[in-house]
Short mmCIF file of C-alpha atoms in Angstrom, two decimals:
data_model
loop_
_atom_site.label_atom_id
_atom_site.label_comp_id
_atom_site.label_asym_id
_atom_site.label_seq_id
_atom_site.Cartn_x
_atom_site.Cartn_y
_atom_site.Cartn_z
CA UNK A 1 -69.37 16.21 -108.53
CA UNK A 2 -67.75 14.14 -105.91
CA UNK A 3 -65.43 11.15 -106.41
CA UNK A 4 -68.02 8.61 -105.35
CA UNK A 5 -70.55 10.12 -107.97
CA UNK A 6 -67.97 9.99 -110.81
CA UNK A 7 -67.19 6.20 -109.70
CA UNK A 8 -70.63 5.25 -109.67
CA UNK A 9 -71.49 6.81 -113.08
CA UNK A 10 -68.39 5.31 -114.69
CA UNK A 11 -68.51 1.57 -113.49
CA UNK A 12 -71.13 -1.03 -113.08
CA UNK A 13 -70.63 -3.63 -110.33
CA UNK A 14 -73.81 -5.69 -110.73
CA UNK A 15 -75.49 -6.69 -114.08
CA UNK A 16 -79.00 -8.49 -113.78
CA UNK A 17 -82.42 -8.09 -114.94
CA UNK A 18 -85.38 -8.16 -112.58
CA UNK A 19 -88.44 -8.75 -114.53
CA UNK A 20 -91.70 -7.36 -112.87
CA UNK A 21 -95.37 -7.76 -113.76
CA UNK A 22 -95.64 -3.92 -114.84
CA UNK A 23 -96.90 -3.25 -118.35
CA UNK A 24 -93.42 -2.22 -119.24
CA UNK A 25 -91.95 -5.67 -118.74
CA UNK A 26 -95.05 -7.70 -119.86
CA UNK A 27 -94.50 -9.93 -122.79
CA UNK A 28 -90.63 -8.85 -122.95
CA UNK A 29 -88.59 -11.18 -124.79
CA UNK A 30 -85.32 -9.25 -125.11
CA UNK A 31 -83.75 -6.32 -122.96
CA UNK A 32 -80.76 -4.37 -123.35
CA UNK A 33 -78.86 -3.75 -120.06
CA UNK A 34 -78.52 0.30 -119.89
CA UNK A 35 -74.88 0.81 -120.17
CA UNK A 36 -74.77 4.48 -121.89
CA UNK A 37 -71.22 5.86 -121.29
CA UNK A 38 -70.54 3.61 -118.29
CA UNK A 39 -68.14 0.70 -118.25
CA UNK A 40 -68.49 -2.71 -116.61
CA UNK A 41 -66.03 -3.28 -113.61
CA UNK A 42 -63.51 -5.86 -113.94
CA UNK A 43 -64.93 -8.67 -111.53
CA UNK A 44 -68.29 -7.53 -111.45
CA UNK A 45 -71.26 -9.79 -110.65
CA UNK A 46 -73.55 -11.12 -113.26
CA UNK A 47 -76.92 -12.55 -112.20
CA UNK A 48 -78.99 -14.61 -114.51
CA UNK A 49 -82.26 -15.83 -113.21
CA UNK A 50 -84.13 -18.96 -114.12
CA UNK A 51 -85.87 -18.61 -117.40
CA UNK A 52 -83.30 -16.00 -118.38
CA UNK A 53 -80.30 -15.90 -120.74
CA UNK A 54 -77.59 -13.13 -120.86
CA UNK A 55 -75.74 -12.32 -124.11
CA UNK A 56 -72.63 -10.24 -124.24
CA UNK A 57 -72.30 -8.36 -127.52
CA UNK A 58 -68.91 -6.65 -128.72
CA UNK A 59 -69.18 -4.45 -131.54
CA UNK A 60 -72.00 -6.23 -132.93
CA UNK A 61 -70.60 -9.52 -132.66
CA UNK A 62 -72.23 -12.08 -130.20
CA UNK A 63 -69.67 -13.10 -127.66
CA UNK A 64 -70.50 -14.96 -124.43
CA UNK A 65 -73.65 -16.72 -123.55
CA UNK A 66 -74.65 -17.18 -119.85
CA UNK A 67 -77.48 -19.47 -118.58
CA UNK A 68 -79.09 -19.09 -115.19
CA UNK A 69 -76.65 -18.69 -112.25
CA UNK A 70 -74.37 -16.10 -110.73
CA UNK A 71 -70.98 -15.32 -112.36
CA UNK A 72 -67.77 -13.14 -111.64
CA UNK A 73 -66.88 -11.35 -114.93
CA UNK A 74 -63.20 -12.05 -115.51
CA UNK A 75 -61.21 -13.19 -118.46
CA UNK A 76 -61.97 -16.80 -117.35
CA UNK A 77 -65.58 -16.39 -117.50
CA UNK A 78 -65.66 -14.19 -120.78
CA UNK A 79 -63.34 -16.17 -122.86
CA UNK A 80 -65.00 -14.98 -126.40
CA UNK A 81 -64.94 -11.52 -125.23
CA UNK A 82 -61.27 -11.72 -124.18
CA UNK A 83 -60.39 -13.17 -127.48
CA UNK A 84 -62.39 -10.24 -129.42
CA UNK A 85 -60.75 -7.64 -127.30
CA UNK A 86 -57.33 -9.04 -127.34
CA UNK A 87 -57.12 -8.95 -123.53
CA UNK A 88 -53.96 -10.43 -122.05
CA UNK A 89 -54.11 -12.81 -118.98
CA UNK A 90 -53.26 -9.78 -116.60
CA UNK A 91 -56.04 -7.67 -117.88
CA UNK A 92 -58.15 -6.31 -114.84
CA UNK A 93 -59.46 -3.04 -116.18
CA UNK A 94 -63.08 -1.86 -116.59
CA UNK A 95 -64.46 -2.61 -119.92
CA UNK A 96 -67.39 -1.86 -122.37
CA UNK A 97 -69.74 -4.36 -123.66
CA UNK A 98 -73.25 -4.49 -124.69
CA UNK A 99 -75.30 -7.13 -122.49
CA UNK A 100 -78.71 -8.35 -123.54
CA UNK A 101 -81.16 -10.36 -121.25
CA UNK A 102 -83.43 -12.82 -123.01
CA UNK A 103 -86.67 -14.33 -121.42
CA UNK A 104 -86.75 -18.04 -122.00
CA UNK A 105 -90.18 -18.79 -120.26
CA UNK A 106 -93.18 -20.00 -122.32
CA UNK A 107 -95.10 -17.16 -123.96
CA UNK A 108 -98.57 -18.77 -123.66
CA UNK A 109 -101.91 -18.14 -125.05
CA UNK A 110 -100.72 -16.79 -128.38
CA UNK A 111 -103.62 -16.84 -130.85
CA UNK A 112 -103.67 -17.96 -134.43
CA UNK A 113 -106.48 -18.02 -136.99
CA UNK A 114 -107.65 -17.56 -140.46
CA UNK A 115 -108.85 -14.06 -141.29
CA UNK A 116 -110.12 -15.56 -144.74
CA UNK A 117 -111.16 -19.18 -145.60
CA UNK A 118 -108.21 -21.49 -146.50
CA UNK A 119 -108.39 -23.81 -149.44
CA UNK A 120 -107.45 -27.29 -148.71
CA UNK A 121 -107.48 -30.67 -150.43
CA UNK A 122 -110.16 -33.08 -148.88
CA UNK A 123 -110.62 -36.73 -149.31
CA UNK A 124 -114.42 -36.53 -149.39
CA UNK A 125 -114.90 -33.16 -151.14
CA UNK A 126 -112.08 -32.76 -153.35
CA UNK A 127 -111.30 -28.99 -152.21
CA UNK A 128 -112.58 -27.22 -149.21
CA UNK A 129 -112.29 -23.72 -147.87
CA UNK A 130 -112.23 -23.82 -144.01
CA UNK A 131 -111.80 -21.64 -141.30
CA UNK A 132 -109.80 -22.34 -138.18
CA UNK A 133 -108.37 -20.89 -134.97
CA UNK A 134 -106.68 -21.95 -131.78
CA UNK A 135 -103.65 -21.15 -129.39
CA UNK A 136 -100.07 -21.82 -129.37
CA UNK A 137 -97.26 -21.29 -126.87
CA UNK A 138 -93.45 -20.87 -127.72
CA UNK A 139 -89.99 -19.98 -126.03
CA UNK A 140 -86.86 -18.71 -126.76
CA UNK A 141 -84.45 -21.73 -127.43
CA UNK A 142 -81.43 -19.95 -128.94
CA UNK A 143 -80.67 -16.47 -127.63
CA UNK A 144 -77.80 -16.14 -130.03
CA UNK A 145 -79.83 -16.79 -133.14
CA UNK A 146 -82.85 -14.80 -132.03
CA UNK A 147 -80.76 -11.60 -131.26
CA UNK A 148 -79.03 -12.17 -134.84
CA UNK A 149 -82.38 -12.75 -136.67
CA UNK A 150 -84.85 -10.79 -134.92
CA UNK A 151 -84.47 -8.55 -131.84
CA UNK A 152 -81.02 -7.11 -132.87
CA UNK A 153 -79.93 -3.78 -130.95
CA UNK A 154 -83.36 -2.64 -129.80
CA UNK A 155 -83.58 -1.66 -126.38
CA UNK A 156 -86.68 -3.75 -125.69
CA UNK A 157 -88.29 -6.44 -128.03
CA UNK A 158 -91.84 -7.69 -126.88
CA UNK A 159 -93.82 -10.68 -128.07
CA UNK A 160 -96.51 -8.53 -129.41
CA UNK A 161 -93.95 -7.33 -131.79
CA UNK A 162 -93.51 -10.87 -133.27
CA UNK A 163 -97.09 -11.77 -133.20
CA UNK A 164 -97.98 -11.12 -136.85
CA UNK A 165 -94.89 -13.05 -138.23
CA UNK A 166 -95.64 -16.11 -136.11
CA UNK A 167 -99.33 -16.28 -136.79
CA UNK A 168 -98.34 -15.94 -140.59
CA UNK A 169 -95.96 -18.93 -140.05
CA UNK A 170 -98.69 -21.07 -138.47
CA UNK A 171 -101.33 -20.35 -141.24
CA UNK A 172 -99.02 -21.06 -144.10
CA UNK A 173 -98.75 -24.76 -142.88
CA UNK A 174 -102.42 -25.34 -142.32
CA UNK A 175 -102.74 -27.28 -145.58
CA UNK A 176 -99.57 -29.40 -144.85
CA UNK A 177 -101.22 -30.13 -141.50
CA UNK A 178 -104.45 -31.57 -142.91
CA UNK A 179 -102.49 -33.52 -145.54
CA UNK A 180 -100.18 -34.97 -142.91
CA UNK A 181 -103.03 -35.93 -140.48
CA UNK A 182 -104.83 -37.70 -143.35
CA UNK A 183 -108.18 -36.80 -141.64
CA UNK A 184 -111.02 -35.79 -143.75
CA UNK A 185 -112.79 -32.40 -142.96
CA UNK A 186 -115.83 -34.14 -141.47
CA UNK A 187 -113.55 -36.01 -138.99
CA UNK A 188 -111.56 -33.00 -138.13
CA UNK A 189 -113.72 -31.88 -135.27
CA UNK A 190 -113.29 -35.43 -133.75
CA UNK A 191 -109.46 -35.39 -134.30
CA UNK A 192 -108.46 -31.83 -133.23
CA UNK A 193 -105.67 -33.15 -131.00
CA UNK A 194 -104.21 -34.94 -134.30
CA UNK A 195 -104.61 -31.87 -136.44
CA UNK A 196 -102.87 -29.73 -133.92
CA UNK A 197 -100.06 -32.22 -133.43
CA UNK A 198 -99.42 -32.04 -137.34
CA UNK A 199 -99.83 -28.28 -137.39
CA UNK A 200 -97.17 -28.07 -134.72
CA UNK A 201 -94.81 -30.62 -136.59
CA UNK A 202 -95.21 -28.53 -139.83
CA UNK A 203 -94.75 -25.20 -138.21
CA UNK A 204 -91.88 -26.10 -135.78
CA UNK A 205 -88.82 -25.99 -138.34
CA UNK A 206 -90.01 -22.30 -139.11
CA UNK A 207 -89.85 -21.24 -135.52
CA UNK A 208 -86.49 -22.98 -135.14
CA UNK A 209 -84.89 -20.77 -137.96
CA UNK A 210 -85.19 -17.63 -135.66
CA UNK A 211 -84.35 -19.13 -132.46
CA UNK A 212 -87.63 -20.24 -131.16
CA UNK A 213 -89.10 -23.54 -129.92
CA UNK A 214 -92.79 -24.18 -130.71
CA UNK A 215 -94.02 -25.76 -127.46
CA UNK A 216 -97.54 -26.39 -128.17
CA UNK A 217 -100.47 -25.91 -130.35
CA UNK A 218 -104.17 -26.23 -129.97
CA UNK A 219 -107.12 -26.17 -132.22
CA UNK A 220 -110.29 -24.84 -130.73
CA UNK A 221 -112.38 -24.61 -133.83
CA UNK A 222 -112.62 -25.47 -137.38
CA UNK A 223 -115.54 -24.55 -139.64
CA UNK A 224 -116.63 -23.94 -143.28
CA UNK A 225 -117.78 -20.56 -144.69
CA UNK A 226 -121.66 -20.07 -144.34
CA UNK A 227 -122.48 -21.14 -148.03
CA UNK A 228 -120.43 -24.31 -147.89
CA UNK A 229 -121.92 -25.08 -144.55
CA UNK A 230 -125.48 -25.14 -146.13
CA UNK A 231 -124.39 -27.51 -148.60
CA UNK A 232 -122.87 -29.83 -145.99
CA UNK A 233 -126.04 -29.80 -144.01
CA UNK A 234 -127.83 -30.88 -147.08
CA UNK A 235 -125.47 -33.74 -147.67
CA UNK A 236 -125.78 -34.63 -144.06
CA UNK A 237 -129.49 -34.68 -144.50
CA UNK A 238 -129.25 -37.06 -147.45
CA UNK A 239 -126.98 -39.32 -145.52
CA UNK A 240 -129.74 -39.49 -142.79
CA UNK A 241 -132.17 -40.79 -145.31
CA UNK A 242 -129.82 -43.46 -146.72
CA UNK A 243 -128.20 -41.62 -149.76
CA UNK A 244 -131.69 -42.00 -151.41
CA UNK A 245 -131.87 -39.07 -153.78
CA UNK A 246 -135.45 -40.05 -154.82
CA UNK A 247 -136.78 -39.88 -151.36
CA UNK A 248 -134.74 -36.66 -150.67
CA UNK A 249 -136.27 -34.93 -153.72
CA UNK A 250 -139.79 -36.41 -152.89
CA UNK A 251 -139.27 -34.83 -149.41
CA UNK A 252 -138.45 -31.43 -150.65
CA UNK A 253 -141.22 -31.34 -153.22
CA UNK A 254 -143.90 -32.55 -150.65
CA UNK A 255 -142.54 -29.55 -148.44
CA UNK A 256 -142.77 -27.09 -151.11
CA UNK A 257 -146.38 -27.90 -152.33
CA UNK A 258 -148.06 -26.43 -149.14
CA UNK A 259 -146.03 -23.24 -149.45
CA UNK A 260 -147.23 -23.02 -153.11
CA UNK A 261 -150.93 -23.30 -151.89
CA UNK A 262 -150.45 -20.75 -149.21
CA UNK A 263 -148.93 -18.22 -151.74
CA UNK A 264 -151.81 -18.91 -153.97
CA UNK A 265 -154.37 -18.41 -151.30
CA UNK A 266 -152.82 -15.13 -150.06
CA UNK A 267 -152.81 -13.81 -153.50
CA UNK A 268 -149.10 -13.86 -154.04
CA UNK A 269 -148.95 -17.04 -156.29
CA UNK A 270 -152.25 -16.24 -158.07
CA UNK A 271 -152.81 -15.88 -161.79
CA UNK A 272 -150.83 -17.72 -164.63
CA UNK A 273 -147.48 -17.89 -162.67
CA UNK A 274 -149.10 -19.38 -159.49
CA UNK A 275 -150.97 -22.11 -161.57
CA UNK A 276 -147.83 -22.75 -163.46
CA UNK A 277 -145.96 -23.16 -160.19
CA UNK A 278 -148.37 -25.48 -158.67
CA UNK A 279 -148.65 -27.62 -161.72
CA UNK A 280 -144.92 -27.93 -161.90
CA UNK A 281 -144.65 -29.02 -158.25
CA UNK A 282 -147.55 -31.57 -159.04
CA UNK A 283 -145.78 -33.01 -161.94
CA UNK A 284 -142.49 -33.14 -160.22
CA UNK A 285 -144.42 -35.11 -157.32
CA UNK A 286 -145.87 -37.37 -159.85
CA UNK A 287 -142.58 -37.93 -161.73
CA UNK A 288 -140.84 -39.01 -158.66
CA UNK A 289 -143.61 -41.53 -157.59
CA UNK A 290 -143.12 -42.94 -161.07
CA UNK A 291 -139.48 -43.28 -161.01
CA UNK A 292 -139.85 -44.79 -157.54
CA UNK A 293 -142.44 -47.16 -158.95
CA UNK A 294 -140.53 -48.15 -161.87
CA UNK A 295 -137.25 -48.57 -159.82
CA UNK A 296 -139.28 -51.15 -157.39
CA UNK A 297 -140.58 -53.05 -160.27
CA UNK A 298 -137.17 -53.35 -161.75
CA UNK A 299 -135.73 -54.37 -158.40
CA UNK A 300 -138.41 -57.31 -158.12
CA UNK A 301 -137.75 -58.43 -161.46
CA UNK A 302 -134.15 -58.60 -161.02
CA UNK A 303 -134.41 -60.88 -158.00
CA UNK A 304 -133.94 -64.50 -158.65
CA UNK A 305 -136.58 -66.81 -157.38
CA UNK A 306 -133.99 -69.03 -155.90
CA UNK A 307 -133.32 -66.34 -153.37
CA UNK A 308 -136.35 -67.29 -151.44
CA UNK A 309 -138.00 -64.04 -151.79
CA UNK A 310 -141.83 -64.16 -151.71
CA UNK A 311 -143.68 -63.09 -155.02
CA UNK A 312 -146.19 -60.14 -155.05
CA UNK A 313 -149.78 -61.11 -154.39
CA UNK A 314 -152.58 -60.52 -156.98
CA UNK A 315 -153.84 -57.80 -154.70
CA UNK A 316 -150.48 -56.02 -154.87
CA UNK A 317 -150.31 -56.30 -158.51
CA UNK A 318 -153.85 -55.08 -159.38
CA UNK A 319 -152.97 -52.10 -157.06
CA UNK A 320 -149.89 -51.34 -158.90
CA UNK A 321 -151.89 -51.32 -162.23
CA UNK A 322 -154.30 -48.93 -160.87
CA UNK A 323 -151.74 -46.55 -159.91
CA UNK A 324 -150.12 -47.04 -163.53
CA UNK A 325 -153.50 -46.28 -164.92
CA UNK A 326 -153.72 -43.05 -162.84
CA UNK A 327 -150.28 -41.97 -163.90
CA UNK A 328 -151.14 -42.55 -167.52
CA UNK A 329 -154.38 -40.53 -167.31
CA UNK A 330 -152.66 -37.78 -165.81
CA UNK A 331 -150.20 -37.83 -168.87
CA UNK A 332 -147.14 -38.81 -166.58
CA UNK A 333 -146.73 -42.19 -168.21
CA UNK A 334 -146.92 -42.54 -172.19
CA UNK A 335 -149.16 -45.37 -173.66
CA UNK A 336 -146.11 -47.32 -174.63
CA UNK A 337 -144.67 -47.17 -171.00
CA UNK A 338 -147.96 -48.03 -169.63
CA UNK A 339 -148.53 -51.09 -171.86
CA UNK A 340 -145.03 -52.39 -171.14
CA UNK A 341 -145.49 -52.21 -167.43
CA UNK A 342 -148.98 -53.70 -167.64
CA UNK A 343 -147.71 -56.62 -169.75
CA UNK A 344 -144.99 -57.12 -167.17
CA UNK A 345 -147.41 -57.16 -164.15
CA UNK A 346 -149.93 -59.60 -165.93
CA UNK A 347 -147.11 -62.10 -166.66
CA UNK A 348 -146.55 -62.34 -162.90
CA UNK A 349 -150.47 -63.08 -162.57
CA UNK A 350 -150.24 -65.96 -165.11
#
């Protein structure tokens, strides 16, 4: 081995990290400069590029931290390391130190999402199990803290090594974000930006504890489990008909009757069971009609004459009496109920 080979093997004149787009460097958050058994030449050049931070570590203790720029490594530029190694002012010898580079650029398009529905409190429904997913972006803000808490002495630490931990930190704050946003579930779709903002606010302190800054959070979708979605669809349908349960049930019954008839005609609903189902549907229909009729009569009776509402005509009253008679004949109204309603209507004729 020649003298020059010996010198090249023992001393390092340039300390730098040139990131590339290869798979080896993709998503790298921390990288340890290869020192092995070599030493750094006193007065060597340190190059820290934009979106990088360099950290010198002596015997496990973080020493000097360098931001972007070019530096000449001397006792003046390495004050902490000089103190830790007890160098004097005249020290000019090669030295050993671990050097770590950290990428401070944003790690974008990181995915978060609920693998299982998360239960949250809701203003409208009391408690709701929902699913949500979106993206987030972060960067290393405190390289010293990140080295101490996360990356340590590993030769290379990638974003994918941290992915599961960060996603869990996001998910544990979903309930807090919904509560702080003050937005009911039905309005979340129209307030995705506010929900994402609150999720970022709730999660950011946890990121800061490990030296990271949560730069942005987006919400792409929020939904209910399939069974709850069906219930919500029914509630929306009731809202579209004015929250009138009577009308809703009447509509459901009217839709069911043809299906019963089809089943009976095809032989699937024949016999005693088919007859019972058809009879039950008919009775339910009649009861709903009677309830609506009673509610209508009660509503008219409660309206004061001074309000200027026109009274029912004689023809309308007679038509109501005929309908009441049909309901009594079918056994839906009792004799007492029919007599009471009949007397009430006859008073209006008088």
